[in-house]
XYZ file of C-alpha atoms in Angstrom:
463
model
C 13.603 -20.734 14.182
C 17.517 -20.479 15.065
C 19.162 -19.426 11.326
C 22.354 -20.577 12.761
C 21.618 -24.106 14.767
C 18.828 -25.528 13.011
C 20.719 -28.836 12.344
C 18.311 -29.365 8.792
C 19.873 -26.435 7.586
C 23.305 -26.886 7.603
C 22.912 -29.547 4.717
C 21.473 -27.441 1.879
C 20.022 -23.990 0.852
C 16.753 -25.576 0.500
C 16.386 -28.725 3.247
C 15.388 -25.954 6.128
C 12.363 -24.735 3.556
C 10.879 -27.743 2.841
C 7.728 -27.400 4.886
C 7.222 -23.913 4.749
C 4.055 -23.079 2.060
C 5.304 -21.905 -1.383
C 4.838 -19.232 -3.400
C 6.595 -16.864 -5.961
C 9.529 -14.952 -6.818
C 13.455 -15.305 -6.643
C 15.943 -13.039 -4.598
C 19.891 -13.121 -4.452
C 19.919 -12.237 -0.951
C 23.826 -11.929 -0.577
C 23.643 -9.065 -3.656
C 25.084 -5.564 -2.535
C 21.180 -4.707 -2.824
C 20.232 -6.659 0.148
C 20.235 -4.915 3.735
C 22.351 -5.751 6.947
C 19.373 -8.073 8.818
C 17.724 -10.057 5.766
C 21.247 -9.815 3.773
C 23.328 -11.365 6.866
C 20.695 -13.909 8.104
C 19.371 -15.340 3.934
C 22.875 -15.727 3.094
C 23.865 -17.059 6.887
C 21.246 -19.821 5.511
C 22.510 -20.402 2.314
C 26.660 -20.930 3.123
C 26.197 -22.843 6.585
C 26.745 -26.240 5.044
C 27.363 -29.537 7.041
C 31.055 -28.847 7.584
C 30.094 -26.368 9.890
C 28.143 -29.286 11.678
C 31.220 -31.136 11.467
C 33.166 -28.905 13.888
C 30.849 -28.533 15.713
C 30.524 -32.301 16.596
C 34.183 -33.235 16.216
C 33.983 -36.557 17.541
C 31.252 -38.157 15.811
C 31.967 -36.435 12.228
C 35.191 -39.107 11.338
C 32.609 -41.497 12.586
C 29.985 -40.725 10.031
C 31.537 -40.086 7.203
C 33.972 -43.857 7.272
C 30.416 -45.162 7.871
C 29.376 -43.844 5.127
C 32.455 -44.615 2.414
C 33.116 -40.869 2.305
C 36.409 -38.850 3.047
C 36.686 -37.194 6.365
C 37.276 -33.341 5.372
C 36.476 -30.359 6.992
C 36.734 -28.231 3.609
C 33.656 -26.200 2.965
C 32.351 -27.109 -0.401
C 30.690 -24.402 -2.816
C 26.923 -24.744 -3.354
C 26.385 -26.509 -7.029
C 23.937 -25.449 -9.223
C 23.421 -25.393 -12.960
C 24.284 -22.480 -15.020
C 20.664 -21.815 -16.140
C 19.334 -21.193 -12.208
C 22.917 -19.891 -10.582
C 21.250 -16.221 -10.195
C 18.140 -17.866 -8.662
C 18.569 -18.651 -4.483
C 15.825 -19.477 -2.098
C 12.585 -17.769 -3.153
C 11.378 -14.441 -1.226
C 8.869 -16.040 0.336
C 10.711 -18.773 1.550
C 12.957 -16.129 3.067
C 10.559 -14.241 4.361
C 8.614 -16.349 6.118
C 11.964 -17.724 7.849
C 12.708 -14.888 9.286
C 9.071 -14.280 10.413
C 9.756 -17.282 12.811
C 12.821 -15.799 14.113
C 11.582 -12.622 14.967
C 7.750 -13.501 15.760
C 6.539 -11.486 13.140
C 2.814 -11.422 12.139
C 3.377 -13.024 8.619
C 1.528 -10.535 5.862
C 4.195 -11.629 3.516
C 3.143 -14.786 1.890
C 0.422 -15.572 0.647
C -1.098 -18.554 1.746
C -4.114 -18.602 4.207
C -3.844 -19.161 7.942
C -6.942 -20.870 8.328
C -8.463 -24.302 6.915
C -10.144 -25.258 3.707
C -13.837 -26.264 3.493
C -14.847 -29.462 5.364
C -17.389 -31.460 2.231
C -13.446 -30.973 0.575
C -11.746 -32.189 3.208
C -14.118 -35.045 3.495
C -14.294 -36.135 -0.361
C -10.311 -36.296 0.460
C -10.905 -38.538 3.143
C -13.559 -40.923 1.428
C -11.323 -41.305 -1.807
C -8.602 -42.524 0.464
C -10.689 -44.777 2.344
C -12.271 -45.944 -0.928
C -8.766 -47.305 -2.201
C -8.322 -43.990 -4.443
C -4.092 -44.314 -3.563
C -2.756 -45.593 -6.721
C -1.496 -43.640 -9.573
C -3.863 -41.445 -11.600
C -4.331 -41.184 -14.995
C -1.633 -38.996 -15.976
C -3.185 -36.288 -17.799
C -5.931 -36.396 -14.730
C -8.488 -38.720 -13.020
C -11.888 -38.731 -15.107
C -14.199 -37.103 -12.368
C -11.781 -34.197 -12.520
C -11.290 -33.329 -15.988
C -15.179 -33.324 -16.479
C -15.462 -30.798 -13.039
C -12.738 -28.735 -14.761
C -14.272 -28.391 -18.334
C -17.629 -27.949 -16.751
C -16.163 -25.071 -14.604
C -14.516 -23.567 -17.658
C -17.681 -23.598 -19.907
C -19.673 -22.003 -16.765
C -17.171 -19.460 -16.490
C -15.871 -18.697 -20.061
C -18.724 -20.100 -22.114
C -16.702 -22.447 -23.636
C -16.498 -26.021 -24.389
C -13.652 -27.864 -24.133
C -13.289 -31.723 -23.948
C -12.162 -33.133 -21.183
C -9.486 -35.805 -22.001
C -8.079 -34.093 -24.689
C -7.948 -30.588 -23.803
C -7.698 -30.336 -19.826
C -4.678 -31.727 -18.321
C -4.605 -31.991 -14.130
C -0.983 -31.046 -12.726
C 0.685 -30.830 -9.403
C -0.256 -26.985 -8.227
C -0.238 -24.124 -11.092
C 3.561 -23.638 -10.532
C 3.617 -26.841 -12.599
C 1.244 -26.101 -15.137
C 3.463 -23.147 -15.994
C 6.723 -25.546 -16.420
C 5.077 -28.318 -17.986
C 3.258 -25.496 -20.502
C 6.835 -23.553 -20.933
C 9.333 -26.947 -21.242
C 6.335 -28.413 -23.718
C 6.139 -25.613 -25.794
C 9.084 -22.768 -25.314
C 12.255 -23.658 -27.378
C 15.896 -21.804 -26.604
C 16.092 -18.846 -28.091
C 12.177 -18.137 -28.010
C 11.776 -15.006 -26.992
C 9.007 -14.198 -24.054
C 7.243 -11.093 -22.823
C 6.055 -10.835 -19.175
C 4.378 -7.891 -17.027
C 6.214 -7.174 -14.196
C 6.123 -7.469 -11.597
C 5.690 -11.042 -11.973
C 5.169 -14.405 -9.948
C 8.500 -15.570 -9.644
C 7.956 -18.995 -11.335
C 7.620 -17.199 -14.642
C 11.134 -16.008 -15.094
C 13.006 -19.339 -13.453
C 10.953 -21.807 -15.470
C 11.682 -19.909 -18.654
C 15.243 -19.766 -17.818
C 15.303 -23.901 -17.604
C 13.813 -23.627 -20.951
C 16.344 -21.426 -22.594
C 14.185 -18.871 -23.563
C 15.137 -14.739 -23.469
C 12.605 -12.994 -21.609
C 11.727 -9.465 -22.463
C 9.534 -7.252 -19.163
C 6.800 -4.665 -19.707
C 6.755 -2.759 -16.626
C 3.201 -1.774 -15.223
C 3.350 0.874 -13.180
C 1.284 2.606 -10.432
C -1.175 3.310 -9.521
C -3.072 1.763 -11.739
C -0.554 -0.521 -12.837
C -1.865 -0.040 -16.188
C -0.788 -1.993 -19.896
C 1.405 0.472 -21.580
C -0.052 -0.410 -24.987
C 2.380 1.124 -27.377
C 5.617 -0.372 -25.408
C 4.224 -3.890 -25.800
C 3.304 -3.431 -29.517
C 7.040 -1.972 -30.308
C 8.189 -5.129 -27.809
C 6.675 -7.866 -29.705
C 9.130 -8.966 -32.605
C 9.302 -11.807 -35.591
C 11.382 -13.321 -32.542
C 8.331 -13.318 -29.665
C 6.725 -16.818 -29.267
C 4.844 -16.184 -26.704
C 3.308 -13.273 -23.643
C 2.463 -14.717 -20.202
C -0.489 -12.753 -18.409
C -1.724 -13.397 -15.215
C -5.154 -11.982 -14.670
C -5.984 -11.114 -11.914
C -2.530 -9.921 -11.201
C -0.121 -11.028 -8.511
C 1.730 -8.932 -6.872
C -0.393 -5.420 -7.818
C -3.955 -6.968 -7.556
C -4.686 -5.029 -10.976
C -7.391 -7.190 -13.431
C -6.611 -6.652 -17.203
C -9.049 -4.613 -18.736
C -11.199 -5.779 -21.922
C -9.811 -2.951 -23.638
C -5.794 -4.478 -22.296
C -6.905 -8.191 -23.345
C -8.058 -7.601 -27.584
C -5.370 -5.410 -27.663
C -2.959 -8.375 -26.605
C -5.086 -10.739 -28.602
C -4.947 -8.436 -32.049
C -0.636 -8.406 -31.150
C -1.028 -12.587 -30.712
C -3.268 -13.036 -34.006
C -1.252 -10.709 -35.759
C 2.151 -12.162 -34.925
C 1.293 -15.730 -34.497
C 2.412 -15.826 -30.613
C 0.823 -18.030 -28.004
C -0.879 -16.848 -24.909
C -0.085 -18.040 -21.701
C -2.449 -17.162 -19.081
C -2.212 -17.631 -15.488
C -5.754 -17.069 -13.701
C -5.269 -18.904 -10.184
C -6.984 -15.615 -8.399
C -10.146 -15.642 -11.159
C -12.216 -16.256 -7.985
C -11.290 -13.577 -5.925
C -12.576 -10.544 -8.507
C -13.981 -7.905 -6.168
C -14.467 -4.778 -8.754
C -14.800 -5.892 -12.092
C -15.661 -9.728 -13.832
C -13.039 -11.993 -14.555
C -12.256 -12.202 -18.274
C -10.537 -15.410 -19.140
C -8.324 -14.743 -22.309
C -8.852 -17.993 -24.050
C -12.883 -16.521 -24.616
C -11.566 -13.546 -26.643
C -12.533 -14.518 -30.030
C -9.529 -15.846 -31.854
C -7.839 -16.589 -29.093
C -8.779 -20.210 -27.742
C -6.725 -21.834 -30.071
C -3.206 -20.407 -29.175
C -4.082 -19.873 -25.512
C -2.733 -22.154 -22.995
C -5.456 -21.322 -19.337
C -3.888 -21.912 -15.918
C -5.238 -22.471 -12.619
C -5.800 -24.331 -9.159
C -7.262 -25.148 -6.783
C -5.253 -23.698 -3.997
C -6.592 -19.908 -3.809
C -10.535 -20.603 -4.215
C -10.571 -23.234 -1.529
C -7.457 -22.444 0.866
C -6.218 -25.740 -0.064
C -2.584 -24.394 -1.179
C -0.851 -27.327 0.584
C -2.944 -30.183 -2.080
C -0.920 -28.421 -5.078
C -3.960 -29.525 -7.830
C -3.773 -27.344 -10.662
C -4.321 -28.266 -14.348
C -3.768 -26.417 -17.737
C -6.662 -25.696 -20.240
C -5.727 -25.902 -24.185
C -6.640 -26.839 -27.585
C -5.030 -30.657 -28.553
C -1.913 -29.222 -31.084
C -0.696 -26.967 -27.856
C -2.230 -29.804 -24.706
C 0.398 -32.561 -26.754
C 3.896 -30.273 -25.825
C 2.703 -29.396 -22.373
C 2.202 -32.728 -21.903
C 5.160 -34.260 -22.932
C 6.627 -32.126 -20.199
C 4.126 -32.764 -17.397
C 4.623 -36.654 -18.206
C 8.288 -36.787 -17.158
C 8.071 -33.961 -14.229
C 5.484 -35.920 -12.196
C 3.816 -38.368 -14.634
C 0.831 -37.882 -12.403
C -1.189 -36.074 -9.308
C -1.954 -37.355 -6.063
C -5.243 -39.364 -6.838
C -7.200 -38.811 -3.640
C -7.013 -35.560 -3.798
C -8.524 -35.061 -7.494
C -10.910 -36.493 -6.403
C -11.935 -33.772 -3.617
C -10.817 -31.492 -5.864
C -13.833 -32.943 -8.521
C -16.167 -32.211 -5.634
C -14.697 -28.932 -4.987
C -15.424 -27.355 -8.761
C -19.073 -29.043 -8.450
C -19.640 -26.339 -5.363
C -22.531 -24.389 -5.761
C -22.154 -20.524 -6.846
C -23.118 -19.718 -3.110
C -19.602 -20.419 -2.187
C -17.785 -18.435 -4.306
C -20.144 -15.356 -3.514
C -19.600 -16.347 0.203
C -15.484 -16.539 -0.660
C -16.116 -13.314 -1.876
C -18.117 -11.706 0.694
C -15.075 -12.848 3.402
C -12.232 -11.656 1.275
C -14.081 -8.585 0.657
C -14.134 -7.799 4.704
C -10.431 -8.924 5.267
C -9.176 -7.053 2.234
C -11.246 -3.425 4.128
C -9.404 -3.892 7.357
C -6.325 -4.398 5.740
C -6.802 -1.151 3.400
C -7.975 0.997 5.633
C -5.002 -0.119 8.436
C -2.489 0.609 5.698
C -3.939 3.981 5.053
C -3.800 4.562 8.607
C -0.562 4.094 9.523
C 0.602 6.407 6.610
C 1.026 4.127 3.756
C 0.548 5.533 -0.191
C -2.256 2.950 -0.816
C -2.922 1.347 -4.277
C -6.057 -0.312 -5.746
C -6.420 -3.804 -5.822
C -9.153 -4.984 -8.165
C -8.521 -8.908 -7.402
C -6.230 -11.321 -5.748
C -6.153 -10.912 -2.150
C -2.849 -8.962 -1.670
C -2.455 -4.836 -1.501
C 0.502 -3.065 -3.330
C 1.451 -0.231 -0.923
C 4.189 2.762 -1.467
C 6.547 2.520 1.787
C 8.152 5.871 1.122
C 6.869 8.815 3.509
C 8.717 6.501 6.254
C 12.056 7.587 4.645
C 13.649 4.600 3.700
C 15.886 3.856 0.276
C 14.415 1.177 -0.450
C 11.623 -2.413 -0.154
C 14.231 -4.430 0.838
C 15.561 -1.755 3.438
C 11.622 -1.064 4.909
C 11.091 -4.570 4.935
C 13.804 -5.747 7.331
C 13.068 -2.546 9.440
C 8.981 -4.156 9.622
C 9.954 -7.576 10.385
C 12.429 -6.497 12.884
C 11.401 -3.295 15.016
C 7.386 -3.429 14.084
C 6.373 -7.311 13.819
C 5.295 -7.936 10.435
C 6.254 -9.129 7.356
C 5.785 -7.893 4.124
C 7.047 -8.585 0.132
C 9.590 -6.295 -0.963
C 8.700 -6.521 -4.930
C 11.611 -5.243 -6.302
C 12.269 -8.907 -6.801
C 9.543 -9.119 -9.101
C 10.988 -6.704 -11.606
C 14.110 -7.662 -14.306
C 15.051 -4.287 -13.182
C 14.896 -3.962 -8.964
C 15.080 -0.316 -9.102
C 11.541 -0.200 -10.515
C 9.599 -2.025 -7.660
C 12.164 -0.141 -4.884
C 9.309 1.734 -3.684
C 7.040 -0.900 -3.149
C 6.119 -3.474 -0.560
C 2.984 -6.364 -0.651
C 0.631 -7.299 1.461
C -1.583 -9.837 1.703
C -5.050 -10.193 3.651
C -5.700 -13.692 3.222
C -5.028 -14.036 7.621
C -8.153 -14.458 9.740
C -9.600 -11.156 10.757
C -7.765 -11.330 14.156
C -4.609 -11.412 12.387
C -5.045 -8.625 9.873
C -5.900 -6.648 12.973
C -3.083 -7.470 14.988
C -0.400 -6.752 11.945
C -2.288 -3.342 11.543
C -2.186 -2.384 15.032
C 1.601 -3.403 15.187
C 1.716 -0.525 12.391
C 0.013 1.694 13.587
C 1.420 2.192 16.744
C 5.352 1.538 15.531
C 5.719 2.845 12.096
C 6.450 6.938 11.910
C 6.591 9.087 8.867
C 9.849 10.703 8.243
């Protein structure tokens, strides 16, 4: 892709993104923190607006804009964007993945699969639309779905929930976190995330008003520092966001992390907000879902999707899991952001949960050989290596190649070695704390993975 020609993106930050996969966490890319490549090209993308088109069409821009009622000027005109999301631009990934494009790079950045969901999915898809299924759902979800849900959650947690007053089907996870934040987070509520975190967290609270506080887990074992998050919680915290397992580090909360978070939410009276979209994809230890802590179900919004289990990211089903006093507020919200899912698809999705427990051991069994070849080519070409318990990406330490910092090593990998990477430090309230650090993901065919590590090996030298 041509940064500077593509016509799509000379009308907004965002029109030249719109169908590249999603996925996580904000970056001012014009900040004195950004490097020469990613920092010239991300904000070449975001100030090339359509008065640059304009000259260079001359002739057919007075056209065009008497045609359509507007003054002809050649003035370029400041992005606009409301207070509350001015220090959010494109998303990493977003970027990322552009630049991947430009420079051919084997994409190990975001994380979305490069190969295809399961075919009986695909093909419940395919009946529901042939069976009429086109209209507009149920908002809060289409029957079949709810039921697969709470059926899912009571195999997996042990509890029962009921399924048209407690389970609530959303577009993708991304908006069960802003319908469950708008419902229920008031301005002025104060927050407390882990960082790193998925970028959504911190955006979506900022639309709500709310001041977020960060607890910084740290390698290598990206570990809960128990005593900072007791002093952090205050008569002003309403509620702590986990996700579990943990994007970007891979780390799974411990037991031991979890009751200690639960005894500071029962204590306090603070909700629980937990993301688990990667509860499938535990390698080393069983997922524990928060909401079966005792004590905890009732101020504990769940989160999760489709997407990850069944490389489906591009369907965006995702739903939200909570008792009826806390289900009410996040609905409210999810009623006016998109009133209601895309019908054909949950129904596939229905079929989907219903999948036997072969598939997720198979899932597991696949992941598990992707995320070796991935380890053990990061090791080799001189990476600092840390362990990932779940998800499928790989937190790495980029320094014995001698650069200041992710954002720095990054550009150099996309540029002079092929392959893209996260840099984190965009994760973090504080960049300096993730500087170090670069993610990785292995959910790429086998070919891939093996291609991006040979590109490594071979280019990248210790300094």
């Amino acid at each position: 892709m041509n940064l500077a020609a593509s016509p799509s993106m000379l009308a907004t930050p965002t029109t030249a993104t719109a169908n590249l996969p999603r996925h996580e966490m904000p970056l001012n890319p014009c900040s004195a923190f950004s490097s020469s490549l990613l920092r010239r090209s991300l904000c070449a993308s975001l100030r090339r607006i359509s008065p640059m088109a304009s000259a260079a069409a001359p002739t057919s821009a007075p056209a065009a804009a008497t045609e359509n009622g507007a003054a002809n000027s050649t003035e370029q005109r400041p992005v606009q964007v409301a207070k509350r999301l001015e220090k959010f631009k494109t998303t990493i990934f977003t970027q990322m993945s552009m630049l991947a494009i430009k420079h051919g790079a084997i994409n190990l950045g975001q994380g979305f699969p490069n190969f295809d969901g399961p075919d009986f999915v695909k093909e419940a898809a395919i009946e529901a639309i042939n069976a009429g299924k086109n209209q507009y759902a149920r908002g809060f979800g289409v029957p079949e779905l709810n039921s697969a849900i709470a059926e899912r959650f009571l195999k997996d947690s042990g509890l029962h929930v009921d399924p048209d007053k407690e389970v609530t089907v959303t577009s993708g996870c991304t908006e069960a976190i802003a319908a469950t934040v708008l419902g229920l987070i008031n301005p002025g509520d104060e927050v407390i995330l882990f960082a790193p975190f998925y970028d959504s967290y911190e955006a979506t609270l900022s639309m709500a008003g709310a001041n977020v506080k960060a607890i910084t887990l740290c390698a290598p074992d990206f570990a809960v520092p128990l005593e900072e998050l007791k002093a952090a919680v205050s008569n002003n915290t309403k509620a702590i966001m986990i996700n579990t397992p943990h994007n970007p580090t891979g780390k799974m909360f411990t037991r031991e992390e979890l009751e200690f978070i639960a005894t500071l939410c029962k204590k306090n009276d603070v909700l629980l907000f937990s993301d688990e979209v990667y509860d499938k994809l535990a390698f080393e230890a069983d997922h524990i879902s928060m909401a079966s802590i005792p004590g905890m179900y009732e101020r504990t919004v769940t989160m999760n999707s489709l997407g990850k289990t069944f490389s489906l990211t591009g369907w965006k089903i995702g739903w939200a899991i909570a008792p009826p006093h806390l289900t009410w507020g996040l609905r409210q919200a999810h009623s006016f952001l998109t009133f209601a899912t895309c019908t054909p698809m949950q129904a596939a999705a229905a079929a989907a949960l219903r999948a036997p427990d072969s598939y997720y051991e198979e899932l597991k069994r696949d992941y598990s050989a992707k995320k070796a070849i991935l380890l053990e080519g990061l090791e080799a070409a001189g990476f600092i290596v840390y362990p990932s318990s779940g998800t499928y990406f790989i937190m790495v330490d980029h320094t014995p190649f001698g650069f200041n910092n992710d954002i720095e090593f990054c550009e150099y990998l996309i540029r002079e070695v092929g392959v893209v990477g996260i840099p984190p430090s965009v994760f973090y309230l504080n960049p300096e704390d993730g500087k170090n650090l670069v993610r990785f993901t292995f959910c790429k065919d086998e070919d891939t993975l093996r291609g991006a590590v040979e590109r490594m090996k071979t280019k990248l030298r210790k300094k």
